[in-house]
Coordinates of C-alpha atoms (C1' of nucleotides) in Angstrom, one line a residue:
Chain E
M6 CA 0.8 -12.2 5.2
L7 CA 3.8 -11.3 3.1
S8 CA 5.0 -7.7 3.4
D9 CA 5.3 -5.7 0.2
V10 CA 9.0 -5.6 0.7
M11 CA 9.2 -9.4 0.6
E12 CA 7.1 -9.3 -2.5
D13 CA 9.6 -6.9 -4.0
Y14 CA 12.4 -9.3 -3.3
L15 CA 10.6 -12.2 -4.9
K16 CA 9.8 -10.1 -7.9
S17 CA 13.4 -9.1 -8.3
I18 CA 14.8 -12.6 -7.9
Y19 CA 12.3 -13.7 -10.5
A20 CA 13.3 -11.0 -12.9
L21 CA 17.0 -11.7 -12.4
Q22 CA 16.5 -15.4 -12.8
Q23 CA 14.8 -14.8 -16.1
E24 CA 17.7 -12.7 -17.3
D25 CA 20.6 -15.0 -16.3
G26 CA 19.1 -18.4 -15.9
G27 CA 21.0 -19.7 -12.9
P28 CA 21.0 -18.7 -9.2
V29 CA 20.9 -15.0 -8.4
A30 CA 23.8 -13.3 -6.5
T31 CA 23.2 -11.2 -3.4
S32 CA 24.9 -8.2 -5.0
A33 CA 22.6 -8.5 -8.0
I34 CA 19.5 -8.2 -5.8
A35 CA 21.1 -5.4 -3.9
E36 CA 21.7 -3.4 -7.0
Y37 CA 18.3 -4.1 -8.4
L38 CA 16.5 -3.0 -5.3
E39 CA 19.0 -0.3 -4.3
V40 CA 19.7 -1.6 -0.9
T41 CA 23.0 -2.9 0.6
S42 CA 24.2 -6.5 0.4
P43 CA 23.9 -7.2 4.2
T44 CA 20.2 -6.1 3.9
V45 CA 19.7 -8.6 1.1
T46 CA 21.4 -11.4 3.0
S47 CA 19.2 -11.0 6.0
M48 CA 16.0 -10.7 3.9
V49 CA 17.0 -13.8 1.9
E50 CA 17.3 -15.7 5.2
K51 CA 13.8 -14.8 6.1
L52 CA 12.5 -15.8 2.7
E53 CA 14.3 -19.1 3.1
D54 CA 12.7 -19.6 6.5
R55 CA 9.3 -19.2 4.8
G56 CA 10.2 -21.7 2.1
L57 CA 10.0 -19.1 -0.7
V58 CA 13.6 -19.4 -1.9
E59 CA 16.4 -22.0 -1.8
R60 CA 19.8 -20.7 -0.9
E61 CA 23.4 -21.9 -0.8
K62 CA 25.5 -19.7 1.3
Y63 CA 28.1 -17.6 -0.6
K64 CA 26.6 -19.0 -3.8
G65 CA 23.2 -17.6 -4.6
V66 CA 19.5 -17.9 -4.4
E67 CA 16.7 -19.4 -6.4
L68 CA 12.9 -19.2 -6.1
T69 CA 11.1 -22.3 -4.9
Q70 CA 7.8 -23.3 -6.6
E71 CA 6.0 -21.3 -4.0
G72 CA 8.2 -18.3 -4.3
E73 CA 7.7 -18.3 -8.0
T74 CA 4.0 -18.4 -7.6
V75 CA 4.1 -15.4 -5.4
A76 CA 6.3 -13.6 -7.9
L77 CA 3.9 -14.4 -10.7
E78 CA 1.0 -13.2 -8.7
V79 CA 2.7 -9.8 -8.1
L80 CA 3.7 -9.6 -11.7
R81 CA 0.1 -10.4 -12.8
H82 CA -1.1 -7.6 -10.6
H83 CA 1.5 -5.2 -12.0
R84 CA 0.7 -5.9 -15.6
L85 CA -3.0 -5.9 -15.2
L86 CA -2.7 -2.6 -13.5
E87 CA -0.6 -1.2 -16.2
S88 CA -3.1 -2.3 -18.8
Y89 CA -6.0 -1.0 -16.8
L90 CA -4.5 2.4 -16.1
T91 CA -3.7 2.7 -19.8
E92 CA -7.0 1.7 -21.1
H93 CA -9.4 3.1 -18.6
L94 CA -7.7 6.0 -16.8
D95 CA -5.9 7.6 -19.8
Y96 CA -2.4 6.9 -18.7
S97 CA 0.2 6.6 -21.4
W98 CA 2.4 3.5 -21.4
S99 CA 5.4 5.5 -20.3
E100 CA 3.7 6.7 -17.1
V101 CA 2.1 3.6 -15.6
H102 CA 5.0 1.8 -14.1
E103 CA 5.5 3.6 -10.9
E104 CA 1.7 3.7 -10.1
A105 CA 1.5 -0.1 -10.7
D106 CA 4.7 -0.7 -8.7
T107 CA 2.9 0.6 -5.6
L108 CA -0.6 -0.7 -6.2
E109 CA 0.5 -4.2 -7.1
H110 CA 1.0 -4.9 -3.4
H111 CA -2.3 -3.5 -2.2
I112 CA -5.1 -4.8 -4.5
S113 CA -7.3 -7.6 -3.3
E114 CA -7.9 -10.9 -5.2
E115 CA -11.4 -9.5 -5.9
F116 CA -9.9 -6.4 -7.4
E117 CA -7.6 -8.5 -9.6
R118 CA -10.5 -10.5 -10.8
R119 CA -12.7 -7.6 -11.7
V120 CA -9.9 -5.7 -13.5
A121 CA -9.1 -8.8 -15.5
E122 CA -12.7 -9.1 -16.3
V123 CA -13.3 -5.6 -17.6
L124 CA -10.1 -5.9 -19.6
D125 CA -11.3 -9.3 -21.0
D126 CA -8.3 -11.3 -19.7
P127 CA -5.5 -9.7 -21.6
T128 CA -2.3 -11.7 -22.1
V129 CA 0.1 -8.8 -22.8
D130 CA 0.5 -5.5 -21.1
P131 CA 1.1 -2.1 -22.8
H132 CA 4.9 -2.6 -22.8
G133 CA 4.5 -5.9 -24.4
D134 CA 5.2 -8.0 -21.3
P135 CA 3.2 -11.2 -21.0
I136 CA 0.7 -11.2 -18.2
P137 CA 0.8 -14.4 -16.1
S138 CA -2.5 -16.3 -16.2
A139 CA -4.9 -16.4 -13.3
D140 CA -3.8 -19.8 -12.3
L141 CA -0.2 -18.6 -12.0
T142 CA 1.4 -21.4 -14.1
P143 CA 4.9 -20.4 -15.3
P144 CA 4.7 -18.8 -18.7
E145 CA 6.4 -20.1 -21.8
D146 CA 10.1 -19.4 -22.2
D147 CA 10.8 -16.1 -23.8
T148 CA 11.7 -16.4 -27.5
T149 CA 12.3 -12.7 -28.1
T150 CA 15.9 -11.3 -28.5
P151 CA 17.4 -8.0 -27.5
L152 CA 17.6 -5.5 -30.4
S153 CA 21.3 -5.2 -29.5
D154 CA 21.9 -8.7 -30.6
H155 CA 21.0 -8.0 -34.2
D156 CA 22.9 -7.0 -37.3
A157 CA 22.3 -4.5 -40.1
G158 CA 19.6 -5.6 -42.5
D159 CA 17.6 -7.6 -39.9
L160 CA 13.8 -7.0 -40.3
L161 CA 12.2 -7.0 -36.9
V162 CA 9.0 -6.3 -34.9
V163 CA 9.3 -4.8 -31.4
S164 CA 7.8 -7.3 -29.0
R165 CA 8.5 -5.6 -25.6
V166 CA 10.2 -2.6 -24.1
S167 CA 11.4 -2.5 -20.5
D168 CA 9.0 -0.9 -18.1
R169 CA 11.6 0.0 -15.5
D170 CA 13.0 3.3 -16.6
E171 CA 10.6 6.2 -17.0
E172 CA 13.1 8.4 -18.8
E173 CA 14.0 5.7 -21.3
L174 CA 10.3 5.0 -21.8
R175 CA 9.6 8.6 -22.7
Y176 CA 12.5 8.6 -25.0
L177 CA 11.1 5.6 -26.8
A178 CA 7.6 7.0 -26.9
D179 CA 8.9 10.1 -28.5
A180 CA 11.0 8.1 -31.0
G181 CA 7.8 6.1 -31.9
I182 CA 9.1 2.8 -30.7
A183 CA 6.5 0.7 -29.1
P184 CA 5.4 -2.9 -29.0
G185 CA 4.3 -3.7 -32.6
T186 CA 6.6 -1.2 -34.3
R187 CA 8.2 -2.8 -37.4
L188 CA 11.8 -1.8 -38.1
E189 CA 15.0 -2.7 -39.9
V190 CA 18.4 -2.5 -38.4
A191 CA 20.2 0.1 -40.5
D192 CA 23.6 0.1 -38.8
V193 CA 25.5 -1.1 -35.8
A194 CA 28.2 1.3 -34.8
P195 CA 31.0 1.1 -32.1
F196 CA 29.9 0.9 -28.5
G197 CA 26.8 -1.0 -29.6
M198 CA 25.0 2.1 -30.9
V199 CA 22.2 0.7 -33.1
T200 CA 20.5 2.7 -35.9
V201 CA 17.1 1.5 -37.0
R202 CA 14.8 2.5 -39.9
F203 CA 11.0 2.4 -39.5
A204 CA 9.2 0.0 -41.9
D205 CA 6.3 2.4 -42.3
D206 CA 8.4 5.5 -42.6
G207 CA 11.5 5.0 -44.7
E208 CA 12.5 8.6 -44.2
R209 CA 13.1 8.3 -40.5
D210 CA 16.2 6.8 -38.8
Q211 CA 16.7 6.5 -35.1
S212 CA 20.0 5.8 -33.3
L213 CA 19.8 4.1 -30.0
P214 CA 22.5 3.7 -27.4
E215 CA 23.6 0.2 -26.5
N216 CA 21.9 0.1 -23.2
V217 CA 18.5 1.1 -24.7
A218 CA 18.9 -1.3 -27.6
R219 CA 19.6 -4.0 -25.1
S220 CA 16.3 -3.4 -23.3
I221 CA 14.2 -3.6 -26.4
R222 CA 13.1 -7.2 -27.2
V223 CA 12.3 -8.0 -30.7
R224 CA 11.2 -11.0 -32.9
P225 CA 11.7 -11.6 -36.7
A226 CA 9.4 -9.4 -38.8
D227 CA 7.9 -12.4 -40.7
D228 CA 7.0 -14.4 -37.6
D229 CA 3.3 -13.7 -37.3
S230 CA 2.4 -16.9 -35.5
D231 CA 3.9 -15.6 -32.3
P232 CA 1.8 -16.2 -29.3
D233 CA 1.8 -12.5 -28.2
S234 CA 0.8 -10.9 -31.5
D235 CA -2.1 -9.3 -29.9
S236 CA -2.0 -5.5 -30.0
E237 CA 0.2 -5.3 -33.1
S238 CA -1.5 -2.4 -34.8
D239 CA 0.2 0.8 -33.7
G240 CA -0.1 3.4 -36.5
G241 CA 3.4 4.7 -35.8
D242 CA 2.5 7.7 -38.0
G243 CA 5.8 9.4 -37.5
E244 CA 4.7 11.5 -34.5
G245 CA 5.2 9.0 -31.7
N246 CA 3.4 11.1 -29.2
S247 CA 2.1 8.8 -26.5
E248 CA -1.4 10.3 -26.7
E249 CA -2.4 8.3 -29.8
I250 CA -1.5 4.9 -28.4
E251 CA -4.9 3.7 -27.5
A252 CA -6.8 0.5 -28.5
Chain A
M3 CA 6.5 11.1 3.5
L4 CA 3.7 10.2 6.0
S5 CA 3.3 6.5 6.6
D6 CA -0.1 5.0 6.0
V7 CA -0.3 4.3 9.8
M8 CA 0.1 8.0 10.5
E9 CA -2.6 8.7 7.9
D10 CA -4.9 6.3 9.6
Y11 CA -4.4 8.1 12.9
L12 CA -5.2 11.4 11.4
K13 CA -8.3 10.0 9.7
S14 CA -9.5 8.5 13.0
I15 CA -8.9 11.7 14.9
Y16 CA -10.8 13.6 12.2
A17 CA -13.7 11.1 12.4
L18 CA -13.9 11.2 16.2
Q19 CA -13.6 15.0 16.2
Q20 CA -16.6 15.1 13.9
E21 CA -18.6 12.9 16.1
D22 CA -18.0 14.6 19.4
G23 CA -16.8 18.1 18.7
G24 CA -14.1 18.6 21.2
P25 CA -10.6 17.1 21.7
V26 CA -10.2 13.4 21.2
A27 CA -9.2 11.0 24.0
T28 CA -6.4 8.6 23.7
S29 CA -8.6 5.7 24.5
A30 CA -11.1 6.7 21.8
I31 CA -8.4 6.5 19.2
A32 CA -7.1 3.2 20.6
E33 CA -10.6 1.7 20.3
Y34 CA -11.2 3.1 16.8
L35 CA -7.9 1.7 15.5
E36 CA -7.8 -1.4 17.6
V37 CA -4.5 -0.7 19.2
T38 CA -3.5 -0.2 22.8
S39 CA -3.4 3.2 24.6
P40 CA 0.3 3.4 25.0
T41 CA 0.7 2.8 21.3
V42 CA -1.6 5.8 20.7
T43 CA 0.3 8.0 23.1
S44 CA 3.6 7.4 21.4
M45 CA 2.1 7.9 17.9
V46 CA 0.4 11.0 18.9
E47 CA 3.7 12.4 20.2
K48 CA 5.2 11.8 16.8
L49 CA 2.2 13.5 15.1
E50 CA 2.7 16.5 17.4
D51 CA 6.4 16.7 16.5
R52 CA 5.4 17.0 12.9
G53 CA 2.8 19.7 13.6
L54 CA -0.2 17.6 12.6
V55 CA -2.0 17.6 16.0
E56 CA -2.1 19.7 19.1
R57 CA -2.1 17.9 22.3
E58 CA -2.5 18.6 26.0
K59 CA -1.1 15.8 28.1
Y60 CA -3.8 13.7 29.9
K61 CA -6.4 15.8 28.2
G62 CA -6.7 14.9 24.5
V63 CA -5.7 15.7 21.0
E64 CA -7.0 17.9 18.1
L65 CA -5.9 18.2 14.5
T66 CA -4.0 21.3 13.4
Q67 CA -5.0 22.9 10.1
E68 CA -2.3 20.9 8.4
G69 CA -3.4 17.7 10.1
E70 CA -7.0 18.3 9.0
T71 CA -5.8 18.8 5.4
V72 CA -4.0 15.5 5.4
A73 CA -7.1 13.8 6.9
L74 CA -9.3 15.4 4.2
E75 CA -7.0 14.2 1.5
V76 CA -7.1 10.6 2.7
L77 CA -10.9 10.9 3.0
R78 CA -11.1 12.2 -0.5
H79 CA -9.1 9.3 -1.7
H80 CA -11.2 6.9 0.2
R81 CA -14.5 8.2 -1.1
L82 CA -13.4 8.7 -4.7
L83 CA -12.2 5.1 -4.6
E84 CA -15.5 3.8 -3.2
S85 CA -17.3 5.7 -5.9
Y86 CA -15.0 4.5 -8.7
L87 CA -15.1 0.9 -7.6
T88 CA -18.9 1.0 -7.4
E89 CA -19.4 2.7 -10.8
H90 CA -16.6 1.2 -12.9
L91 CA -15.6 -2.1 -11.3
D92 CA -19.0 -3.5 -10.4
Y93 CA -18.6 -3.5 -6.7
S94 CA -21.7 -3.0 -4.6
W95 CA -21.7 -0.3 -2.0
S96 CA -21.5 -2.8 0.8
E97 CA -18.3 -4.2 -0.5
V98 CA -16.1 -1.3 -1.3
H99 CA -15.0 -0.1 2.1
E100 CA -12.1 -2.5 2.8
E101 CA -10.6 -2.1 -0.6
A102 CA -10.7 1.7 -0.4
D103 CA -9.3 1.6 3.1
T104 CA -6.1 0.1 1.8
L105 CA -5.8 1.8 -1.6
E106 CA -6.5 5.3 -0.2
H107 CA -2.9 5.3 1.1
H108 CA -1.3 4.2 -2.1
I109 CA -2.7 6.1 -5.0
S110 CA -0.8 9.0 -6.5
E111 CA -2.0 12.6 -6.9
E112 CA -2.2 11.8 -10.6
F113 CA -4.4 8.8 -9.9
E114 CA -6.7 10.9 -7.7
R115 CA -7.1 13.5 -10.5
R116 CA -7.9 11.0 -13.2
V117 CA -10.4 9.1 -11.1
A118 CA -12.1 12.3 -10.1
E119 CA -12.2 13.3 -13.8
V120 CA -13.8 10.1 -15.1
L121 CA -16.3 10.3 -12.3
D122 CA -17.0 13.9 -13.2
D123 CA -16.0 15.3 -9.8
P124 CA -18.6 13.6 -7.6
T125 CA -19.5 15.3 -4.3
V126 CA -21.0 12.3 -2.5
D127 CA -19.8 8.7 -2.3
P128 CA -22.1 5.6 -2.6
H129 CA -22.8 5.5 1.2
G130 CA -23.9 9.2 1.0
D131 CA -20.7 10.5 2.6
P132 CA -19.6 13.9 1.3
I133 CA -16.3 13.8 -0.8
P134 CA -13.9 16.6 0.2
S135 CA -13.2 18.9 -2.7
A136 CA -9.9 18.8 -4.6
D137 CA -8.6 21.9 -2.7
L138 CA -9.3 20.2 0.6
T139 CA -11.2 23.0 2.2
P140 CA -13.1 21.8 5.3
P141 CA -16.7 20.8 4.3
E142 CA -19.9 22.4 5.6
D143 CA -21.1 21.2 9.0
D144 CA -23.2 18.1 8.9
T145 CA -26.9 18.9 9.2
T146 CA -28.1 15.3 9.1
T147 CA -29.3 13.6 12.2
P148 CA -29.1 10.0 13.4
L149 CA -32.3 7.9 12.7
S150 CA -32.2 7.0 16.4
D151 CA -33.0 10.6 17.4
H152 CA -36.4 10.5 15.7
D153 CA -39.9 9.7 16.9
A154 CA -42.8 7.8 15.4
G155 CA -44.4 9.7 12.5
D156 CA -41.3 11.5 11.3
L157 CA -41.0 11.5 7.5
L158 CA -37.3 11.1 6.5
V159 CA -34.9 10.6 3.7
V160 CA -31.8 8.5 4.3
S161 CA -28.8 10.7 3.7
R162 CA -25.9 8.5 4.7
V163 CA -25.1 5.0 6.1
S164 CA -21.9 4.3 7.9
D165 CA -19.3 2.6 5.7
R166 CA -17.3 1.0 8.5
D167 CA -19.1 -2.2 9.2
E168 CA -19.4 -4.7 6.4
E169 CA -22.0 -6.8 8.1
E170 CA -24.2 -3.9 9.0
L171 CA -23.9 -2.7 5.4
R172 CA -25.1 -6.1 4.0
Y173 CA -27.9 -6.0 6.4
L174 CA -29.0 -2.6 5.2
A175 CA -28.6 -3.5 1.6
D176 CA -30.8 -6.5 2.1
A177 CA -33.3 -4.4 4.0
G178 CA -33.4 -1.9 1.1
I179 CA -32.1 1.0 3.1
A180 CA -29.7 3.1 1.1
P181 CA -28.9 6.8 0.6
G182 CA -32.1 8.3 -0.9
T183 CA -34.5 5.8 0.6
R184 CA -37.6 7.6 1.9
L185 CA -39.2 6.3 5.1
E186 CA -41.4 7.0 8.0
V187 CA -40.6 6.1 11.6
A188 CA -43.4 3.7 12.6
D189 CA -42.4 3.0 16.1
V190 CA -39.7 3.5 18.7
A191 CA -39.6 0.6 21.1
P192 CA -37.5 0.0 24.3
F193 CA -33.8 -0.3 23.9
G194 CA -34.0 2.1 21.1
M195 CA -35.3 -0.4 18.6
V196 CA -36.7 1.7 15.7
T197 CA -39.3 0.4 13.2
V198 CA -39.5 2.2 9.9
R199 CA -42.0 2.0 7.0
F200 CA -41.0 2.5 3.4
A201 CA -42.6 5.5 1.7
D202 CA -42.8 3.6 -1.6
D203 CA -43.8 0.3 -0.2
G204 CA -46.4 0.8 2.6
E205 CA -46.6 -2.9 3.1
R206 CA -43.1 -3.4 4.4
D207 CA -41.9 -2.6 7.9
Q208 CA -38.3 -3.0 9.1
S209 CA -37.1 -3.0 12.7
L210 CA -33.6 -1.8 13.4
P211 CA -31.6 -2.3 16.5
E212 CA -30.5 0.9 18.2
N213 CA -26.8 0.8 17.2
V214 CA -27.9 0.4 13.5
A215 CA -30.4 3.2 13.8
R216 CA -27.7 5.4 15.3
S217 CA -25.4 4.9 12.3
I218 CA -28.0 5.9 9.7
R219 CA -28.1 9.6 9.1
V220 CA -31.3 11.2 7.8
R221 CA -32.8 14.5 6.9
P222 CA -36.5 15.6 6.8
A223 CA -38.3 14.2 3.9
D224 CA -39.5 17.6 2.5
D225 CA -36.0 19.1 2.5
D226 CA -35.1 18.9 -1.1
S227 CA -32.7 21.9 -1.1
D228 CA -30.1 19.8 0.7
P229 CA -26.6 20.1 -0.8
D230 CA -26.1 16.4 -1.2
S231 CA -29.3 15.4 -2.9
D232 CA -27.4 14.0 -5.7
S233 CA -28.1 10.3 -6.3
E234 CA -31.5 10.2 -4.7
S235 CA -33.2 7.8 -7.0
D236 CA -33.0 4.3 -5.7
G237 CA -35.9 2.2 -6.8
G238 CA -36.3 0.3 -3.6
D239 CA -38.6 -2.1 -5.3
G240 CA -38.9 -4.3 -2.3
E241 CA -36.1 -6.6 -3.3
G242 CA -33.1 -4.8 -1.8
N243 CA -30.5 -7.0 -3.4
S244 CA -27.4 -5.0 -3.8
E245 CA -27.1 -6.0 -7.4
E246 CA -29.5 -3.4 -8.6
I247 CA -28.0 -0.5 -6.9
E248 CA -26.3 1.2 -9.9
A249 CA -26.5 4.7 -11.2
Chain V
dT19 C1' -10.7 16.6 51.3
dA20 C1' -8.8 12.2 51.1
dT21 C1' -8.9 8.4 48.5
dA22 C1' -10.3 5.0 45.1
dA23 C1' -11.2 4.2 40.3
dG24 C1' -10.2 4.9 35.8
dT25 C1' -7.1 7.2 32.2
dT26 C1' -2.9 8.2 30.5
dT27 C1' 1.8 8.2 30.2
dT28 C1' 6.4 6.1 31.1
dA29 C1' 9.6 2.3 30.9
dG30 C1' 11.2 -1.4 28.6
dA31 C1' 10.8 -5.0 25.2
dC32 C1' 10.2 -7.0 20.3
dG33 C1' 10.1 -7.9 15.2
dC34 C1' 10.8 -5.5 10.9
dG35 C1' 13.8 -3.6 7.3
dG36 C1' 17.3 -0.9 6.8
dC37 C1' 22.5 0.7 7.7
dT38 C1' 28.0 0.4 8.6
dA39 C1' 32.1 -1.9 10.0
dA40 C1' 34.4 -6.1 10.6
dA41 C1' 35.1 -10.9 9.7
dT42 C1' 34.9 -14.7 6.5
dC43 C1' 34.8 -17.2 2.4
dC44 C1' 35.9 -18.1 -2.7
dG45 C1' 38.3 -18.0 -6.9
dG46 C1' 42.0 -16.6 -9.6
dT47 C1' 47.0 -15.8 -10.0
dA48 C1' 51.7 -15.7 -8.8
Chain Z
dT14 C1' 50.0 -23.9 -3.2
dA15 C1' 49.9 -19.6 -0.9
dC16 C1' 47.9 -15.3 -1.2
dC17 C1' 45.1 -11.4 -2.6
dG18 C1' 40.9 -9.1 -3.9
dG19 C1' 36.2 -9.1 -4.2
dA20 C1' 31.9 -11.0 -2.7
dT21 C1' 29.3 -12.4 1.2
dT22 C1' 28.0 -12.9 5.8
dT23 C1' 28.2 -11.7 10.7
dA24 C1' 27.8 -8.3 14.4
dG25 C1' 25.8 -4.6 16.1
dC26 C1' 23.2 -0.4 15.6
dC27 C1' 18.9 2.5 14.5
dG28 C1' 13.9 4.1 13.8
dC29 C1' 9.2 2.4 13.3
dG30 C1' 5.0 0.7 15.2
dT31 C1' 3.5 -2.4 18.3
dC32 C1' 3.0 -4.6 23.0
dT33 C1' 2.8 -5.3 28.5
dA34 C1' 3.6 -3.8 33.1
dA35 C1' 4.2 -0.2 36.1
dA36 C1' 4.0 4.6 37.4
dA37 C1' 1.5 9.1 37.3
dC38 C1' -2.2 11.8 36.8
dT39 C1' -7.5 13.2 37.0
dT40 C1' -11.8 12.9 38.6
dA41 C1' -15.5 11.3 41.0
dT42 C1' -17.1 10.1 45.6
dA43 C1' -17.3 9.0 50.3

DNA sequence: TATAAGTTTTAGACGCGGCTAAATCCGGTA
DNA sequence: TACCGGATTTAGCCGCGTCTAAAACTTATA
């Protein structure tokens, strides 16, 4: 019933809402989806007609309950697909995003169920993002923090990496930074450049530009009661080649 | 580059060309895709502009080399998907068609390669249809015949069943008729009603309406040099429940 | 061979999802 | 408080893939 374009709008609004809390600006959606503002305005009107968003002219837009449910469904598809492709079709976690971004709109409910079943109902995808549950109830609030918010000396575990930029993902894979990687902030330099040291390889330092550090979500290293401590067992043997990342 | 609608047109034209040999009529495509004739005319003009079909006004349409290649690629996607869903996601062969019909337009080349690899480059899908090879060279001419063309006493092996009608497929699954099933034509009654007897269960007879008998493709029972004698090992233990059809 | 019946194409419309250019609104500053 | 700049919306266009109604073509038949 909903077009895949509409699903993409809902997904974007959901993501932007998570980032900033409040209502989402037309221009923010436009930038996220790489379309013009007038295009967003007209699409948002249609979403409003269908009861998927609430909107105040010139102000911004928010998902309704129903809109959020749709966004969560698409997100569930996306993350189940990323997990499936990684575990069963030999994709590395830096490759899966584009494939999932297309397929998420085209799999049936049945397909979703069967994939979830063979994966044994996973709760986190290969990038560390939480997979919405089958009943599409809104997930817990995110307690992770951006790596860029931390100071020298902080001991951290990588919780999630963004899945939206292929190039960045390859960079991180090469650097050996993945969900579960334990590290210490060695230094924070001007322009937000963050240097980290690997807990299991004291020799190696890695410097990350601010924008990359901002997209890496972390939690304190001692917090092992965290709900998504699931696949926290990456060897991180100093090679970082995506090939060895495999449950 | 090509829309999925265009791919569907090319696929239909390919299928209809296989059935009838010559050029394909506008109305035939319209019926196959459940759209109106004017819609077909305008779409066919666009396909001609792109060099995918050759067309003679008021006469009919044929695929060019390039158009055929595209059709074969989509068909390869479709049949690899049907095989994959059946073998790895627990679909029965009567369920897979719709899912594959959507996904065939949305998987990447990479996905195609990986699915082909984990399936070990299959040459036939669960319905018995030949899977085009990765290089997309046109397949051998079909040497099978419709069950409806046969007479009482003929000993046959089911080669393929149509994958286009879900209801018919369930009917056949229930009746225990699948690729590889050996049977004898017991009787041909008025209106083309065909009664068959199962080679491995002499007790059981099954009567099939003409339209169903026409969609079942068979080969002579003794012909075991056939190129697609691949998965010819269905138990056919008289239950016919689709659950047990599994390599 | 003239014409009727059946196909096919042409003509013109529509909703979708995108665009650019122009008008409008909002918030901050003089 | 008046104005200016930036964000947003309105207006109007386009290509896609679909439709219906009408015109044109083909073919079979009288």
